[in-house]
């Protein structure tokens, strides 16, 4: 009888100890999980700091060369016939650069209050800068008839400005803004993975127009 009671007591002690250990381990894991969980505000801070460090890496630069050809003359009034001595011809080439990207300072964050779904809302990329390299200007031919004025520097600059707009349209048609958006997407995806943000949140990267961004208020955790 005494031996049976002792065995029962020992079993009870073991069960109590195992139960206590299980409760301790459960609480420890819960505490560790809570201490490592990332808040929405912490996520915003991490992404914003990372963006400041890699801002230049997401900018797309396109270098180009172009040829400007100008040929003009005057016509005899009412006859639309070339007037001798009024020819003006001009031929030059130059190099330029187009820079595009998005304003990373305008990135916004939105969280679904009922889940861990988060949207990183990014402004669509735009042309940030476009310029001609003055040191690359090379005039190959310039000629004016005896009744025509020589090409002035102001006119040359107008030719270049007009050609820059043409080059801009070519770059847009070739998808330079899509390339810039892809760079931003890749950069943010890398940050999300490297900093473990995707372990805490279901993140979606969304591109929006400037007007849509203005309608958004900064979210709160």
PDB file of C-alpha atoms in Angstrom:
ATOM      1  CA  UNK A   1       0.000   0.000   0.000  1.00  0.00           C
ATOM      2  CA  UNK A   2       2.731   2.421   0.989  1.00  0.00           C
ATOM      3  CA  UNK A   3       4.728   1.432  -2.074  1.00  0.00           C
ATOM      4  CA  UNK A   4       1.709   2.044  -4.347  1.00  0.00           C
ATOM      5  CA  UNK A   5       1.116   5.451  -2.772  1.00  0.00           C
ATOM      6  CA  UNK A   6       4.794   6.337  -3.247  1.00  0.00           C
ATOM      7  CA  UNK A   7       4.658   5.368  -6.914  1.00  0.00           C
ATOM      8  CA  UNK A   8       1.510   7.429  -7.462  1.00  0.00           C
ATOM      9  CA  UNK A   9       3.088  10.420  -5.730  1.00  0.00           C
ATOM     10  CA  UNK A  10       6.203  10.128  -7.860  1.00  0.00           C
ATOM     11  CA  UNK A  11       4.119  10.019 -11.025  1.00  0.00           C
ATOM     12  CA  UNK A  12       2.173  13.089  -9.911  1.00  0.00           C
ATOM     13  CA  UNK A  13       5.385  14.958  -9.177  1.00  0.00           C
ATOM     14  CA  UNK A  14       6.751  14.071 -12.627  1.00  0.00           C
ATOM     15  CA  UNK A  15       3.517  15.169 -14.323  1.00  0.00           C
ATOM     16  CA  UNK A  16       3.499  18.445 -12.422  1.00  0.00           C
ATOM     17  CA  UNK A  17       7.134  19.057 -13.343  1.00  0.00           C
ATOM     18  CA  UNK A  18       6.495  18.272 -17.011  1.00  0.00           C
ATOM     19  CA  UNK A  19       3.422  20.508 -17.041  1.00  0.00           C
ATOM     20  CA  UNK A  20       5.391  23.309 -15.446  1.00  0.00           C
ATOM     21  CA  UNK A  21       8.206  22.898 -17.963  1.00  0.00           C
ATOM     22  CA  UNK A  22       5.748  22.924 -20.873  1.00  0.00           C
ATOM     23  CA  UNK A  23       4.109  26.110 -19.564  1.00  0.00           C
ATOM     24  CA  UNK A  24       7.540  27.715 -19.085  1.00  0.00           C
ATOM     25  CA  UNK A  25       8.669  26.830 -22.615  1.00  0.00           C
ATOM     26  CA  UNK A  26       5.370  28.091 -24.086  1.00  0.00           C
ATOM     27  CA  UNK A  27       5.619  31.406 -22.256  1.00  0.00           C
ATOM     28  CA  UNK A  28       9.287  31.726 -23.235  1.00  0.00           C
ATOM     29  CA  UNK A  29       8.506  31.208 -26.909  1.00  0.00           C
ATOM     30  CA  UNK A  30       5.630  33.661 -26.699  1.00  0.00           C
ATOM     31  CA  UNK A  31       7.844  36.270 -25.050  1.00  0.00           C
ATOM     32  CA  UNK A  32      10.605  35.736 -27.632  1.00  0.00           C
ATOM     33  CA  UNK A  33       8.085  36.047 -30.460  1.00  0.00           C
ATOM     34  CA  UNK A  34       6.691  39.263 -29.007  1.00  0.00           C
ATOM     35  CA  UNK A  35      10.175  40.703 -28.528  1.00  0.00           C
ATOM     36  CA  UNK A  36      11.150  39.957 -32.151  1.00  0.00           C
ATOM     37  CA  UNK A  37       7.840  41.007 -33.755  1.00  0.00           C
ATOM     38  CA  UNK A  38       8.157  44.080 -35.957  1.00  0.00           C
ATOM     39  CA  UNK A  39       5.641  46.894 -35.629  1.00  0.00           C
ATOM     40  CA  UNK A  40       4.254  48.746 -38.623  1.00  0.00           C
ATOM     41  CA  UNK A  41       6.097  51.909 -37.564  1.00  0.00           C
ATOM     42  CA  UNK A  42       9.384  49.992 -37.286  1.00  0.00           C
ATOM     43  CA  UNK A  43       8.826  48.617 -40.787  1.00  0.00           C
ATOM     44  CA  UNK A  44       8.309  52.131 -42.162  1.00  0.00           C
ATOM     45  CA  UNK A  45      11.466  53.363 -40.457  1.00  0.00           C
ATOM     46  CA  UNK A  46      13.557  50.471 -41.780  1.00  0.00           C
ATOM     47  CA  UNK A  47      12.407  50.914 -45.375  1.00  0.00           C
ATOM     48  CA  UNK A  48      12.841  54.712 -45.252  1.00  0.00           C
ATOM     49  CA  UNK A  49      16.394  54.423 -43.892  1.00  0.00           C
ATOM     50  CA  UNK A  50      17.343  51.799 -46.463  1.00  0.00           C
ATOM     51  CA  UNK A  51      15.968  53.963 -49.272  1.00  0.00           C
ATOM     52  CA  UNK A  52      18.187  56.879 -48.246  1.00  0.00           C
ATOM     53  CA  UNK A  53      21.224  54.620 -48.556  1.00  0.00           C
ATOM     54  CA  UNK A  54      20.477  53.326 -52.065  1.00  0.00           C
ATOM     55  CA  UNK A  55      18.727  56.301 -53.636  1.00  0.00           C
ATOM     56  CA  UNK A  56      21.200  56.661 -56.520  1.00  0.00           C
ATOM     57  CA  UNK A  57      21.102  52.957 -57.369  1.00  0.00           C
ATOM     58  CA  UNK A  58      17.522  53.095 -58.600  1.00  0.00           C
ATOM     59  CA  UNK A  59      18.054  56.032 -60.953  1.00  0.00           C
ATOM     60  CA  UNK A  60      18.153  55.224 -64.672  1.00  0.00           C
ATOM     61  CA  UNK A  61      20.530  57.247 -66.840  1.00  0.00           C
ATOM     62  CA  UNK A  62      20.466  57.070 -70.606  1.00  0.00           C
ATOM     63  CA  UNK A  63      23.335  58.606 -72.565  1.00  0.00           C
ATOM     64  CA  UNK A  64      22.706  59.390 -76.208  1.00  0.00           C
ATOM     65  CA  UNK A  65      24.204  61.081 -79.231  1.00  0.00           C
ATOM     66  CA  UNK A  66      22.199  62.969 -81.824  1.00  0.00           C
ATOM     67  CA  UNK A  67      22.673  64.716 -85.154  1.00  0.00           C
ATOM     68  CA  UNK A  68      20.957  68.010 -85.923  1.00  0.00           C
ATOM     69  CA  UNK A  69      20.479  68.927 -89.568  1.00  0.00           C
ATOM     70  CA  UNK A  70      18.935  72.234 -90.597  1.00  0.00           C
ATOM     71  CA  UNK A  71      18.282  73.405 -94.146  1.00  0.00           C
ATOM     72  CA  UNK A  72      16.265  76.504 -94.940  1.00  0.00           C
ATOM     73  CA  UNK A  73      15.735  79.087 -97.625  1.00  0.00           C
ATOM     74  CA  UNK A  74      13.331  81.841 -98.575  1.00  0.00           C
ATOM     75  CA  UNK A  75      10.735  81.729-101.312  1.00  0.00           C
ATOM     76  CA  UNK A  76       9.806  84.354-103.887  1.00  0.00           C
ATOM     77  CA  UNK A  77       6.497  85.794-102.695  1.00  0.00           C
ATOM     78  CA  UNK A  78       3.359  84.394-104.368  1.00  0.00           C
ATOM     79  CA  UNK A  79       5.360  81.888-106.453  1.00  0.00           C
ATOM     80  CA  UNK A  80       6.774  79.553-103.789  1.00  0.00           C
ATOM     81  CA  UNK A  81      10.017  79.415-105.732  1.00  0.00           C
ATOM     82  CA  UNK A  82      13.464  79.317-104.152  1.00  0.00           C
ATOM     83  CA  UNK A  83      15.116  82.728-103.839  1.00  0.00           C
ATOM     84  CA  UNK A  84      18.814  82.438-104.763  1.00  0.00           C
ATOM     85  CA  UNK A  85      21.307  83.396-102.075  1.00  0.00           C
ATOM     86  CA  UNK A  86      18.920  82.743 -99.170  1.00  0.00           C
ATOM     87  CA  UNK A  87      20.035  79.197 -98.323  1.00  0.00           C
ATOM     88  CA  UNK A  88      21.047  78.402 -94.764  1.00  0.00           C
ATOM     89  CA  UNK A  89      22.514  75.023 -93.896  1.00  0.00           C
ATOM     90  CA  UNK A  90      23.643  73.690 -90.558  1.00  0.00           C
ATOM     91  CA  UNK A  91      24.862  70.265 -89.403  1.00  0.00           C
ATOM     92  CA  UNK A  92      26.100  69.333 -85.928  1.00  0.00           C
ATOM     93  CA  UNK A  93      26.109  66.474 -83.445  1.00  0.00           C
ATOM     94  CA  UNK A  94      26.176  66.391 -79.671  1.00  0.00           C
ATOM     95  CA  UNK A  95      25.864  64.051 -76.670  1.00  0.00           C
ATOM     96  CA  UNK A  96      23.293  64.266 -73.926  1.00  0.00           C
ATOM     97  CA  UNK A  97      21.919  62.505 -70.864  1.00  0.00           C
ATOM     98  CA  UNK A  98      18.422  61.646 -69.666  1.00  0.00           C
ATOM     99  CA  UNK A  99      17.931  60.839 -65.990  1.00  0.00           C
ATOM    100  CA  UNK A 100      14.744  59.352 -64.615  1.00  0.00           C
ATOM    101  CA  UNK A 101      13.498  57.819 -61.382  1.00  0.00           C
ATOM    102  CA  UNK A 102      10.862  58.352 -58.734  1.00  0.00           C
ATOM    103  CA  UNK A 103      10.701  60.746 -55.807  1.00  0.00           C
ATOM    104  CA  UNK A 104      11.459  58.250 -53.046  1.00  0.00           C
ATOM    105  CA  UNK A 105      10.590  60.825 -50.390  1.00  0.00           C
ATOM    106  CA  UNK A 106       6.949  60.485 -51.451  1.00  0.00           C
ATOM    107  CA  UNK A 107       6.688  56.749 -50.794  1.00  0.00           C
ATOM    108  CA  UNK A 108       3.716  55.983 -48.561  1.00  0.00           C
ATOM    109  CA  UNK A 109       2.750  52.987 -46.421  1.00  0.00           C
ATOM    110  CA  UNK A 110      -0.719  51.546 -45.858  1.00  0.00           C
ATOM    111  CA  UNK A 111      -1.718  48.712 -43.497  1.00  0.00           C
ATOM    112  CA  UNK A 112      -4.882  46.652 -43.394  1.00  0.00           C
ATOM    113  CA  UNK A 113      -6.170  46.985 -39.829  1.00  0.00           C
ATOM    114  CA  UNK A 114      -7.662  43.485 -39.902  1.00  0.00           C
ATOM    115  CA  UNK A 115      -4.540  41.635 -41.052  1.00  0.00           C
ATOM    116  CA  UNK A 116      -0.788  41.916 -41.542  1.00  0.00           C
ATOM    117  CA  UNK A 117      -1.160  43.022 -45.175  1.00  0.00           C
ATOM    118  CA  UNK A 118       0.887  46.118 -46.009  1.00  0.00           C
ATOM    119  CA  UNK A 119       1.124  48.193 -49.176  1.00  0.00           C
ATOM    120  CA  UNK A 120       4.216  50.205 -50.061  1.00  0.00           C
ATOM    121  CA  UNK A 121       2.866  52.857 -52.421  1.00  0.00           C
ATOM    122  CA  UNK A 122       5.505  54.280 -54.766  1.00  0.00           C
ATOM    123  CA  UNK A 123       5.159  57.258 -57.136  1.00  0.00           C
ATOM    124  CA  UNK A 124       5.552  56.318 -60.784  1.00  0.00           C
ATOM    125  CA  UNK A 125       8.944  57.230 -62.186  1.00  0.00           C
ATOM    126  CA  UNK A 126       9.382  60.449 -64.128  1.00  0.00           C
ATOM    127  CA  UNK A 127      12.048  62.223 -66.161  1.00  0.00           C
ATOM    128  CA  UNK A 128      14.110  63.968 -63.493  1.00  0.00           C
ATOM    129  CA  UNK A 129      16.675  65.727 -65.661  1.00  0.00           C
ATOM    130  CA  UNK A 130      17.712  66.029 -69.280  1.00  0.00           C
ATOM    131  CA  UNK A 131      20.615  67.996 -70.657  1.00  0.00           C
ATOM    132  CA  UNK A 132      23.035  68.366 -73.536  1.00  0.00           C
ATOM    133  CA  UNK A 133      26.775  68.217 -72.926  1.00  0.00           C
ATOM    134  CA  UNK A 134      27.958  71.584 -74.281  1.00  0.00           C
ATOM    135  CA  UNK A 135      31.542  70.334 -74.503  1.00  0.00           C
ATOM    136  CA  UNK A 136      30.383  67.666 -76.985  1.00  0.00           C
ATOM    137  CA  UNK A 137      28.951  70.129 -79.510  1.00  0.00           C
ATOM    138  CA  UNK A 138      30.606  69.586 -82.879  1.00  0.00           C
ATOM    139  CA  UNK A 139      29.571  71.630 -85.910  1.00  0.00           C
ATOM    140  CA  UNK A 140      30.337  69.796 -89.138  1.00  0.00           C
ATOM    141  CA  UNK A 141      28.876  72.242 -91.609  1.00  0.00           C
ATOM    142  CA  UNK A 142      27.506  75.769 -91.499  1.00  0.00           C
ATOM    143  CA  UNK A 143      26.729  77.864 -94.540  1.00  0.00           C
ATOM    144  CA  UNK A 144      24.621  80.904 -95.408  1.00  0.00           C
ATOM    145  CA  UNK A 145      23.933  82.482 -98.778  1.00  0.00           C
ATOM    146  CA  UNK A 146      24.838  86.100 -99.539  1.00  0.00           C
ATOM    147  CA  UNK A 147      21.280  87.174 -98.773  1.00  0.00           C
ATOM    148  CA  UNK A 148      20.942  85.111 -95.585  1.00  0.00           C
ATOM    149  CA  UNK A 149      22.142  85.579 -92.027  1.00  0.00           C
ATOM    150  CA  UNK A 150      24.572  83.137 -90.456  1.00  0.00           C
ATOM    151  CA  UNK A 151      23.228  80.739 -87.849  1.00  0.00           C
ATOM    152  CA  UNK A 152      23.397  82.529 -84.499  1.00  0.00           C
ATOM    153  CA  UNK A 153      24.259  80.867 -81.201  1.00  0.00           C
ATOM    154  CA  UNK A 154      20.704  81.504 -80.003  1.00  0.00           C
ATOM    155  CA  UNK A 155      19.353  79.555 -82.980  1.00  0.00           C
ATOM    156  CA  UNK A 156      21.805  76.734 -82.361  1.00  0.00           C
ATOM    157  CA  UNK A 157      20.567  76.481 -78.785  1.00  0.00           C
ATOM    158  CA  UNK A 158      16.974  76.402 -80.041  1.00  0.00           C
ATOM    159  CA  UNK A 159      17.883  73.527 -82.375  1.00  0.00           C
ATOM    160  CA  UNK A 160      19.385  71.612 -79.457  1.00  0.00           C
ATOM    161  CA  UNK A 161      16.392  72.280 -77.187  1.00  0.00           C
ATOM    162  CA  UNK A 162      13.993  71.036 -79.840  1.00  0.00           C
ATOM    163  CA  UNK A 163      16.094  67.918 -80.407  1.00  0.00           C
ATOM    164  CA  UNK A 164      16.228  67.217 -76.662  1.00  0.00           C
ATOM    165  CA  UNK A 165      12.453  67.022 -76.653  1.00  0.00           C
ATOM    166  CA  UNK A 166      12.599  64.554 -79.551  1.00  0.00           C
ATOM    167  CA  UNK A 167      15.111  62.407 -77.655  1.00  0.00           C
ATOM    168  CA  UNK A 168      12.897  62.540 -74.577  1.00  0.00           C
ATOM    169  CA  UNK A 169       9.927  61.197 -76.526  1.00  0.00           C
ATOM    170  CA  UNK A 170      12.094  58.422 -77.996  1.00  0.00           C
ATOM    171  CA  UNK A 171      13.233  57.398 -74.502  1.00  0.00           C
ATOM    172  CA  UNK A 172       9.645  57.340 -73.233  1.00  0.00           C
ATOM    173  CA  UNK A 173       8.561  55.180 -76.164  1.00  0.00           C
ATOM    174  CA  UNK A 174      11.441  52.798 -75.445  1.00  0.00           C
ATOM    175  CA  UNK A 175      10.146  52.314 -71.882  1.00  0.00           C
ATOM    176  CA  UNK A 176      12.734  54.170 -69.825  1.00  0.00           C
ATOM    177  CA  UNK A 177      10.150  54.870 -67.091  1.00  0.00           C
ATOM    178  CA  UNK A 178       9.247  51.175 -66.889  1.00  0.00           C
ATOM    179  CA  UNK A 179      12.931  50.380 -66.385  1.00  0.00           C
ATOM    180  CA  UNK A 180      13.089  52.890 -63.548  1.00  0.00           C
ATOM    181  CA  UNK A 181      10.002  51.378 -61.907  1.00  0.00           C
ATOM    182  CA  UNK A 182      11.547  47.919 -62.205  1.00  0.00           C
ATOM    183  CA  UNK A 183      14.691  49.166 -60.450  1.00  0.00           C
ATOM    184  CA  UNK A 184      12.615  50.516 -57.565  1.00  0.00           C
ATOM    185  CA  UNK A 185      10.631  47.266 -57.374  1.00  0.00           C
ATOM    186  CA  UNK A 186      13.813  45.192 -57.203  1.00  0.00           C
ATOM    187  CA  UNK A 187      15.356  47.487 -54.591  1.00  0.00           C
ATOM    188  CA  UNK A 188      12.324  47.354 -52.299  1.00  0.00           C
ATOM    189  CA  UNK A 189      11.953  43.585 -52.734  1.00  0.00           C
ATOM    190  CA  UNK A 190      15.598  43.126 -51.714  1.00  0.00           C
ATOM    191  CA  UNK A 191      15.131  45.324 -48.628  1.00  0.00           C
ATOM    192  CA  UNK A 192      11.999  43.416 -47.602  1.00  0.00           C
ATOM    193  CA  UNK A 193      13.818  40.077 -47.839  1.00  0.00           C
ATOM    194  CA  UNK A 194      17.114  41.194 -46.295  1.00  0.00           C
ATOM    195  CA  UNK A 195      15.537  42.891 -43.281  1.00  0.00           C
ATOM    196  CA  UNK A 196      13.035  40.101 -42.625  1.00  0.00           C
ATOM    197  CA  UNK A 197      10.023  42.341 -43.201  1.00  0.00           C
ATOM    198  CA  UNK A 198       8.250  39.577 -45.138  1.00  0.00           C
ATOM    199  CA  UNK A 199       8.374  37.415 -41.996  1.00  0.00           C
ATOM    200  CA  UNK A 200       6.143  39.891 -40.216  1.00  0.00           C
ATOM    201  CA  UNK A 201       4.047  41.378 -43.010  1.00  0.00           C
ATOM    202  CA  UNK A 202       2.474  40.368 -46.302  1.00  0.00           C
ATOM    203  CA  UNK A 203       3.924  43.196 -48.404  1.00  0.00           C
ATOM    204  CA  UNK A 204       2.622  44.421 -51.766  1.00  0.00           C
ATOM    205  CA  UNK A 205       4.472  47.087 -53.774  1.00  0.00           C
ATOM    206  CA  UNK A 206       2.121  49.364 -55.708  1.00  0.00           C
ATOM    207  CA  UNK A 207       2.954  52.194 -58.138  1.00  0.00           C
ATOM    208  CA  UNK A 208       0.652  55.214 -58.224  1.00  0.00           C
ATOM    209  CA  UNK A 209       0.311  58.558 -59.983  1.00  0.00           C
ATOM    210  CA  UNK A 210       1.208  61.761 -58.168  1.00  0.00           C
ATOM    211  CA  UNK A 211      -2.444  62.761 -57.884  1.00  0.00           C
ATOM    212  CA  UNK A 212      -3.293  59.485 -56.156  1.00  0.00           C
ATOM    213  CA  UNK A 213      -0.420  59.918 -53.705  1.00  0.00           C
ATOM    214  CA  UNK A 214      -1.598  63.380 -52.731  1.00  0.00           C
ATOM    215  CA  UNK A 215      -4.929  61.895 -51.674  1.00  0.00           C
ATOM    216  CA  UNK A 216      -3.246  59.544 -49.217  1.00  0.00           C
ATOM    217  CA  UNK A 217      -2.656  60.482 -45.606  1.00  0.00           C
ATOM    218  CA  UNK A 218       0.287  59.094 -43.685  1.00  0.00           C
ATOM    219  CA  UNK A 219      -0.997  55.897 -42.006  1.00  0.00           C
ATOM    220  CA  UNK A 220      -0.812  55.212 -38.300  1.00  0.00           C
ATOM    221  CA  UNK A 221       0.037  51.984 -36.552  1.00  0.00           C
TER     222      UNK A 221
END
